[in-house]
Amino acid sequence: PAVSDLFRSAAEAGPHDILKLYNPKGNIINICPGLEPNSPASCYRLEVVAADCNSEPLGAELAGALGFNLSSMEKRLQGLEKKVLFAAGETPAVVLEMKKQVDWFREKLESVEHLSWLGFYKDLSEGPHQPSPFYHKRSLHKTREEVERVREKVLQMSSLEVSEELRQNLKTPTFDNWQWEDAEIMVLLQVMFTDLDFISSFNIEPEALQHFLFEVYRRYNNIPFHNFKHCFCVTQMMYGLIWLTDLRNKLEDIDLLIMMTSAVCHDLDHTGYNNAYQINARTELALRYNDISPLENHHCAVAFQILQRRESNIFRNLSSDQYKRIREGIIKCILATDMTRHNEILNKFKSVLPAFDFTNKEHKDLLMMILIKVSDISNEARPMEVAEPWLDCLLQEFFNQSDVEKLEGLPVSPFMDRDKVTKPSSQIGFIRFVLLPLFMELANLFPCLEQHIIDPVRKALDYYTEMDKALGRQQPKTAARTRPEPSKPETS
């Protein structure tokens, strides 16, 4: 059971999901303690071939049609067999026949090609679905149907007016992203670009903006944390900071456009595995970018692939000099979100703060990098009911990665091991030694931010400290063992 549980964790599979393990030749093999060790040259392939039936309406319907659960049926049979043996002294033929049918059903589950619950009823001749190992209940990349469904909803909403109350709420760090669907989020992103006067200032055609946002939506993957909703939260926090600090009167419009576009694009095509994994696993991205911020370089590249196409190029009416400046700025901002550069960027910002000059390009560049960094890791500045679900998503993504690292024999990334990390232990050091110092330096330049982003973060620190104490009272040894070092990065 321990081996099965390890594989189930690695695949982020539910208790009733069915796994298949393939050897390097593509043959199905049993998951058992006697497995030969993995090696870089001969990797096993783990696949979730049937998700929990009860997680989807159709699955629930099929589960009802089957009318039983295999494991519970086995238990009932064992109980019945004991009663019959006690009464009759031998196992009747009918019970033996039932046991035989259960064994046959299990064998069918383990050997049916392209298995899913639908596989018993539907021809899957188009080929096996290859789910992501860390988010298997949806395909990693968005399907065409998924994108078209959202596109239709956006077009239906294009004639609707956004209320003044919503426009004002959108400018605050307390905004609750969980209330909004993806289509509505795209409309809100359009509202932000419009209300900052980008449409008129840079002659951005509404159709181009809409097409750009569709492409951005399509290129954010179905993963627990670094998804389209995260992109929205980072952009909305950046938007809020622009209004709270009156940056419209301190920076040029083109700088604001750079920051907002960078926020929208900053995690494009993230697959849920951080830079440490990319480098240790020697992935294509790590090889392409020579181990230098492979993810952030990829996010930039995908952004400019989208902007390369005329129909989704929101900068197509700008001069070449303006485009060059925007491209340079976006690259700087997105590359600044690599947390391995955190201390370098923060120390440079601190060094210019005493004599900060909004007309000095170096000072402005540092401020823009700090603003996107703050926006990227700003969840704990939001109300607890908004922030805590994001921590659950983040830990799910972290645990998925560490499970895969264990299976592949790679170094396990710090602060990602589900056996060592708890919710409070993951946040206390991070808030104290990363978030607060960063936020406080920004508040030194903009004192009004104290109440908006620093006070909520202090409350979050108190909340997780109390939670850690409560866990410590229940499991003192575990709590002591899992308390993290202070440098844990929240995102990559």
XYZ file of C-alpha atoms in Angstrom:
492
model
C 0.000 0.000 0.000
C 2.844 2.461 0.801
C 4.270 2.023 -2.720
C 0.846 2.508 -4.309
C 0.264 5.627 -2.203
C 3.592 7.094 -3.311
C 2.716 6.584 -6.978
C -0.795 7.927 -6.383
C 0.669 11.070 -4.769
C 3.095 11.550 -7.631
C 0.212 11.467 -10.109
C -1.957 13.667 -7.852
C -4.518 10.882 -8.125
C -7.589 10.476 -5.974
C -8.238 7.418 -3.816
C -10.407 5.782 -6.496
C -8.372 6.800 -9.546
C -6.655 4.097 -11.578
C -2.974 4.273 -12.495
C -0.914 2.599 -15.180
C 2.873 2.335 -15.038
C 4.829 1.757 -18.260
C 8.424 0.604 -18.569
C 10.808 2.299 -21.077
C 9.603 -0.101 -23.808
C 6.001 1.036 -23.319
C 4.777 -2.154 -21.673
C 2.430 -2.010 -18.674
C 4.075 -3.215 -15.462
C 2.781 -3.809 -11.961
C 3.287 -1.189 -9.238
C 4.971 -3.208 -6.504
C 7.898 -3.039 -4.049
C 10.017 -5.147 -6.402
C 10.264 -2.488 -9.133
C 13.694 -1.933 -10.664
C 15.090 1.554 -9.844
C 14.460 4.411 -12.269
C 17.403 5.941 -14.116
C 17.769 8.968 -16.401
C 18.381 6.627 -19.320
C 15.356 4.413 -18.628
C 12.438 6.297 -17.108
C 9.118 4.807 -16.161
C 5.962 6.576 -17.358
C 3.127 6.994 -14.880
C -0.344 7.722 -16.221
C -3.738 8.313 -14.625
C -6.068 6.372 -16.879
C -9.326 6.778 -14.992
C -10.231 9.675 -12.758
C -12.558 9.487 -9.781
C -16.034 8.949 -11.208
C -17.661 11.077 -8.560
C -15.748 14.236 -9.550
C -17.812 14.912 -12.677
C -21.550 14.674 -13.350
C -21.030 12.137 -16.115
C -18.702 10.115 -13.882
C -21.270 10.095 -11.118
C -23.919 8.943 -13.577
C -21.713 6.098 -14.782
C -20.841 5.155 -11.218
C -24.567 4.956 -10.557
C -25.035 2.840 -13.674
C -22.341 0.442 -12.482
C -24.193 0.415 -9.150
C -21.263 -0.538 -6.972
C -17.765 0.271 -5.865
C -15.204 -2.476 -6.396
C -13.429 -2.235 -3.059
C -16.650 -1.992 -1.048
C -18.051 -4.966 -2.962
C -14.966 -6.991 -2.080
C -15.401 -6.146 1.596
C -19.068 -7.122 1.486
C -18.144 -10.401 -0.177
C -15.513 -11.136 2.468
C -18.039 -10.463 5.234
C -20.629 -12.633 3.503
C -18.102 -15.426 3.037
C -17.205 -15.395 6.738
C -20.869 -15.614 7.728
C -21.531 -18.479 5.294
C -18.419 -20.354 6.422
C -19.508 -19.976 10.019
C -23.017 -21.260 9.237
C -22.392 -23.897 6.578
C -18.757 -24.883 7.100
C -17.855 -24.366 3.426
C -17.985 -21.660 0.738
C -20.985 -22.118 -1.568
C -20.456 -22.127 -5.332
C -22.416 -18.883 -5.748
C -19.950 -16.997 -3.514
C -16.988 -18.470 -5.392
C -18.612 -17.359 -8.641
C -19.060 -13.811 -7.297
C -15.398 -13.685 -6.224
C -14.446 -14.873 -9.690
C -16.468 -12.038 -11.257
C -14.799 -9.450 -9.010
C -11.349 -10.762 -9.999
C -12.382 -10.639 -13.659
C -13.578 -7.056 -13.262
C -10.320 -5.999 -11.622
C -8.308 -7.637 -14.387
C -10.416 -5.800 -16.957
C -9.731 -2.502 -15.192
C -5.986 -3.166 -15.279
C -5.768 -4.275 -18.894
C -8.338 -2.354 -20.980
C -6.547 -0.180 -23.525
C -7.098 3.632 -23.267
C -8.907 2.980 -20.003
C -11.356 5.430 -18.511
C -14.854 4.828 -17.212
C -15.997 5.951 -20.638
C -13.744 3.294 -22.123
C -16.335 0.645 -21.297
C -19.036 2.424 -23.255
C -17.356 4.645 -25.836
C -15.038 4.038 -28.759
C -11.794 5.845 -27.963
C -10.215 5.121 -31.305
C -8.811 8.660 -31.585
C -6.056 7.553 -29.216
C -5.271 7.640 -25.527
C -5.657 10.879 -23.612
C -2.352 11.905 -22.066
C -3.203 13.822 -18.917
C -0.689 15.997 -17.110
C 0.859 14.006 -14.238
C 0.180 16.835 -11.798
C -3.295 18.033 -12.810
C -4.803 15.027 -14.469
C -8.480 15.836 -14.304
C -8.030 18.422 -17.059
C -5.573 18.408 -19.926
C -2.494 20.543 -19.305
C -3.111 22.772 -22.312
C -6.510 24.314 -22.885
C -8.569 22.611 -25.555
C -9.997 24.500 -28.512
C -13.487 23.873 -27.122
C -12.484 25.364 -23.768
C -11.148 28.537 -25.400
C -14.112 28.867 -27.799
C -16.581 28.513 -24.935
C -14.908 31.409 -23.115
C -14.653 33.438 -26.340
C -18.408 33.119 -26.901
C -19.139 34.233 -23.340
C -16.858 37.267 -23.708
C -18.560 38.265 -26.967
C -21.950 37.923 -25.285
C -20.794 40.212 -22.481
C -19.124 42.804 -24.711
C -22.253 44.954 -24.790
C -22.652 44.971 -20.990
C -21.684 48.009 -18.952
C -19.397 47.518 -15.949
C -20.790 49.309 -12.912
C -18.918 52.199 -11.287
C -18.875 50.258 -8.014
C -17.063 47.352 -9.711
C -14.617 49.725 -11.411
C -13.700 51.208 -8.029
C -13.456 47.788 -6.354
C -11.106 46.684 -9.126
C -8.643 49.377 -7.972
C -8.225 47.887 -4.469
C -6.091 45.028 -3.095
C -9.203 43.586 -1.429
C -10.692 42.501 -4.781
C -11.941 38.885 -4.684
C -10.890 36.958 -7.798
C -12.760 33.789 -6.772
C -16.152 35.294 -7.646
C -15.328 35.636 -11.331
C -15.232 33.179 -14.243
C -12.488 33.270 -16.877
C -14.700 35.061 -19.428
C -15.586 37.743 -16.878
C -11.924 38.077 -15.934
C -11.087 38.833 -19.575
C -13.690 41.603 -19.608
C -12.175 43.016 -16.390
C -8.704 43.008 -17.969
C -10.121 45.017 -20.875
C -11.654 47.445 -18.359
C -8.237 47.988 -16.736
C -6.528 48.762 -20.058
C -9.387 51.099 -20.995
C -9.536 52.954 -17.671
C -5.792 53.640 -17.796
C -6.440 55.297 -21.207
C -4.140 52.853 -23.025
C -6.696 52.384 -25.819
C -6.630 56.052 -26.783
C -3.016 56.881 -25.813
C -1.490 54.040 -27.846
C -4.208 53.618 -30.474
C -4.885 50.037 -29.349
C -7.724 48.642 -31.438
C -10.351 46.910 -29.252
C -10.347 43.844 -31.510
C -6.565 43.517 -31.146
C -6.815 43.787 -27.345
C -9.540 41.164 -27.251
C -7.585 38.824 -29.521
C -4.424 39.394 -27.459
C -6.264 38.459 -24.240
C -7.759 35.341 -25.876
C -4.274 34.200 -26.860
C -2.955 34.952 -23.365
C -5.841 32.985 -21.840
C -5.141 30.064 -24.174
C -1.462 29.959 -23.239
C -2.002 29.800 -19.473
C -2.182 26.129 -18.531
C -4.571 24.137 -16.351
C -2.309 23.886 -13.317
C -3.140 24.565 -9.672
C -1.375 27.905 -9.127
C 0.400 29.485 -12.098
C -2.771 29.693 -14.157
C -4.924 32.378 -15.807
C -6.508 33.414 -12.499
C -3.025 33.997 -11.051
C -2.217 36.127 -14.105
C -5.351 38.168 -13.367
C -4.530 38.561 -9.656
C -1.027 39.839 -10.410
C -2.351 42.253 -13.046
C -5.172 43.460 -10.780
C -2.722 44.070 -7.907
C -0.454 46.014 -10.273
C -3.507 48.026 -11.395
C -4.431 48.720 -7.770
C -0.897 49.835 -6.908
C -0.877 52.228 -9.886
C -4.019 53.939 -8.575
C -3.085 53.832 -4.871
C 0.326 55.438 -5.447
C -0.872 57.897 -8.114
C 1.727 56.533 -10.537
C -0.155 58.083 -13.466
C 1.290 61.421 -12.360
C 4.763 60.056 -11.622
C 5.571 57.774 -14.578
C 4.922 58.002 -18.310
C 1.941 56.153 -19.777
C 4.309 53.896 -21.721
C 5.886 52.722 -18.433
C 2.437 51.866 -17.054
C 1.637 49.966 -20.268
C 4.883 48.013 -19.876
C 4.044 47.069 -16.273
C 0.460 46.034 -17.002
C 1.389 43.990 -20.093
C 4.259 42.356 -18.180
C 1.850 41.370 -15.397
C -0.579 39.841 -17.900
C 2.195 37.833 -19.589
C 4.538 37.076 -16.686
C 3.778 33.312 -16.325
C 2.652 32.353 -19.838
C 2.843 28.588 -20.518
C 4.043 27.739 -16.997
C 3.771 23.960 -16.577
C 3.856 23.815 -12.779
C 7.536 22.893 -12.362
C 9.933 25.611 -11.172
C 13.389 26.547 -12.452
C 15.181 24.183 -10.054
C 13.268 21.263 -11.545
C 13.886 22.478 -15.119
C 17.633 22.637 -14.464
C 17.935 19.382 -12.489
C 15.786 17.464 -14.992
C 17.711 19.020 -17.902
C 14.497 19.931 -19.660
C 14.288 21.476 -23.106
C 13.770 24.916 -21.522
C 16.858 24.593 -19.326
C 18.925 23.528 -22.328
C 17.528 26.311 -24.514
C 18.241 29.057 -21.977
C 21.480 27.622 -20.528
C 19.971 27.261 -17.036
C 19.492 31.060 -16.822
C 15.917 31.822 -15.676
C 14.530 29.206 -18.093
C 10.883 29.760 -17.138
C 10.974 33.563 -17.174
C 12.780 33.582 -20.514
C 10.118 31.229 -21.858
C 7.257 33.408 -20.546
C 8.824 36.379 -22.392
C 9.281 34.412 -25.586
C 5.657 33.220 -25.585
C 4.451 36.798 -24.953
C 6.307 38.084 -28.001
C 5.145 35.134 -30.103
C 1.600 36.322 -29.390
C 2.560 39.938 -30.161
C 4.299 38.844 -33.359
C 0.939 38.036 -34.951
C -0.772 41.125 -36.353
C -4.277 40.224 -35.154
C -3.096 39.938 -31.504
C -0.442 42.682 -31.554
C -1.761 45.453 -29.298
C 1.348 47.510 -30.164
C 0.887 47.375 -33.940
C 0.104 51.097 -34.254
C 3.179 52.256 -32.322
C 6.452 53.533 -33.756
C 9.460 51.221 -33.897
C 11.143 53.245 -31.131
C 8.092 52.865 -28.870
C 7.929 49.124 -29.586
C 11.647 48.747 -28.866
C 11.228 50.511 -25.510
C 8.195 48.401 -24.613
C 9.945 45.151 -25.549
C 12.994 46.043 -23.460
C 10.796 46.984 -20.497
C 8.639 43.854 -20.617
C 11.721 41.617 -20.755
C 13.232 43.386 -17.735
C 10.025 43.129 -15.731
C 9.272 39.468 -16.457
C 12.878 38.371 -15.852
C 12.728 40.204 -12.495
C 10.087 37.703 -11.283
C 12.757 34.977 -10.979
C 13.026 34.707 -7.182
C 16.705 33.753 -7.379
C 17.292 37.441 -8.258
C 15.230 38.692 -5.309
C 18.069 39.950 -3.090
C 19.981 41.476 -5.992
C 16.980 43.567 -7.142
C 15.850 44.522 -3.631
C 19.348 45.663 -2.596
C 19.702 47.817 -5.725
C 16.311 49.400 -5.016
C 17.270 50.086 -1.393
C 20.495 51.751 -2.526
C 18.666 54.317 -4.724
C 15.733 54.941 -2.343
C 17.291 57.794 -0.295
C 17.595 59.930 -3.436
C 14.912 58.318 -5.624
C 14.267 60.270 -8.814
C 11.255 59.478 -11.004
C 13.042 60.994 -14.020
C 16.104 58.739 -13.620
C 15.822 55.714 -15.959
C 17.774 53.372 -13.673
C 15.571 54.336 -10.706
C 12.395 53.908 -12.771
C 13.483 50.508 -14.068
C 14.152 49.315 -10.513
C 10.773 50.595 -9.337
C 8.995 48.799 -12.182
C 10.813 45.562 -11.306
C 9.911 45.964 -7.621
C 6.260 46.635 -8.501
C 5.911 43.466 -10.562
C 7.708 41.467 -7.865
C 5.322 42.820 -5.208
C 2.318 42.091 -7.442
C 3.547 38.566 -8.215
C 3.768 37.500 -4.559
C 1.005 39.690 -3.158
C -1.635 37.091 -2.250
C -1.050 37.495 1.495
C -1.867 41.217 1.165
C -5.410 40.220 0.261
C -8.216 39.316 2.684
C -7.663 35.904 4.277
C -10.694 34.345 2.545
C -9.095 35.281 -0.800
C -5.471 34.540 0.134
C -5.747 31.164 1.861
C -7.235 29.244 -1.111
C -4.284 30.504 -3.165
C -1.887 28.991 -0.619
C -3.698 25.661 -0.985
C -3.233 25.895 -4.769
C 0.445 26.774 -4.381
C 1.134 23.873 -2.036
C -0.652 21.482 -4.378
C 1.661 22.575 -7.187
C 4.723 22.342 -4.918
C 3.799 18.868 -3.675
C 3.149 17.695 -7.230
C 6.660 18.773 -8.181
C 8.405 17.175 -5.201
C 6.530 13.905 -5.773
C 7.764 13.835 -9.356
C 11.298 14.735 -8.246
C 11.269 11.763 -5.867
C 10.053 9.433 -8.612
C 12.673 10.698 -11.067
C 15.508 10.525 -8.536
C 16.111 14.296 -8.652
C 16.986 16.560 -5.710
C 13.766 17.439 -3.891
C 13.191 21.193 -4.007
C 13.237 22.887 -0.590
C 9.860 23.701 1.000
C 7.978 21.462 -1.431
C 8.042 18.062 0.296
C 4.520 17.122 1.418
C 6.010 15.035 4.245
C 7.833 18.033 5.739
C 5.787 21.125 4.914
C 2.616 22.427 6.553
C 0.545 25.454 5.567
C 1.860 27.655 8.376
C 5.459 26.461 8.087
C 5.391 27.282 4.364
C 4.363 30.885 5.003
C 5.862 32.116 8.282
C 9.475 32.418 7.125
C 8.415 33.583 3.693
C 6.251 36.424 5.054
C 8.814 37.450 7.670
C 11.948 37.367 5.545
C 10.751 37.891 1.957
C 7.341 39.561 1.811
C 7.572 42.120 4.608
C 11.080 43.417 3.763
C 10.063 43.820 0.102
C 6.731 45.482 0.856
C 8.264 47.779 3.472
C 10.864 49.129 1.033
C 8.097 49.956 -1.449
C 6.147 51.618 1.392
C 9.235 53.724 2.180
C 8.710 55.319 -1.229
C 4.893 55.270 -0.986
C 3.868 55.540 2.709
C 0.168 55.201 1.800
C 0.778 51.491 1.094
C 1.331 50.741 4.794
C -2.379 50.265 5.452
C -3.175 48.667 2.104
C -0.554 45.927 1.809
C 1.644 45.830 4.923
C -1.049 45.690 7.626
C -2.821 42.723 5.944
C 0.501 40.872 5.593
C 1.230 41.365 9.312
C -2.219 39.931 10.085
C -1.466 36.958 7.835
C 1.798 36.378 9.727
C -0.104 36.374 13.036
C -2.711 33.996 11.577
C -0.143 31.433 10.401
C 1.919 31.790 13.587
C -1.176 30.867 15.632
C -1.920 27.989 13.258
C 1.656 26.755 13.636
C 1.362 26.862 17.436
C -1.884 24.894 17.269
C -0.227 22.271 15.047
C 2.776 22.241 17.379
C 0.559 21.443 20.344
C -0.862 18.494 18.390
C 2.406 17.279 16.824
C 5.377 18.939 18.544
C 8.012 16.750 16.906
C 6.620 17.186 13.393
C 6.227 20.931 13.820
C 9.826 21.280 14.966
C 11.051 19.186 12.078
C 9.098 21.009 9.385
C 9.713 24.631 10.351
C 11.366 26.076 7.210
C 14.373 28.246 6.663
C 13.491 31.869 5.931
C 14.324 32.065 2.224
C 11.480 30.072 0.722
C 10.373 31.434 -2.675
C 6.611 31.478 -3.214
C 6.640 31.530 -6.992
C 9.078 30.978 -9.789
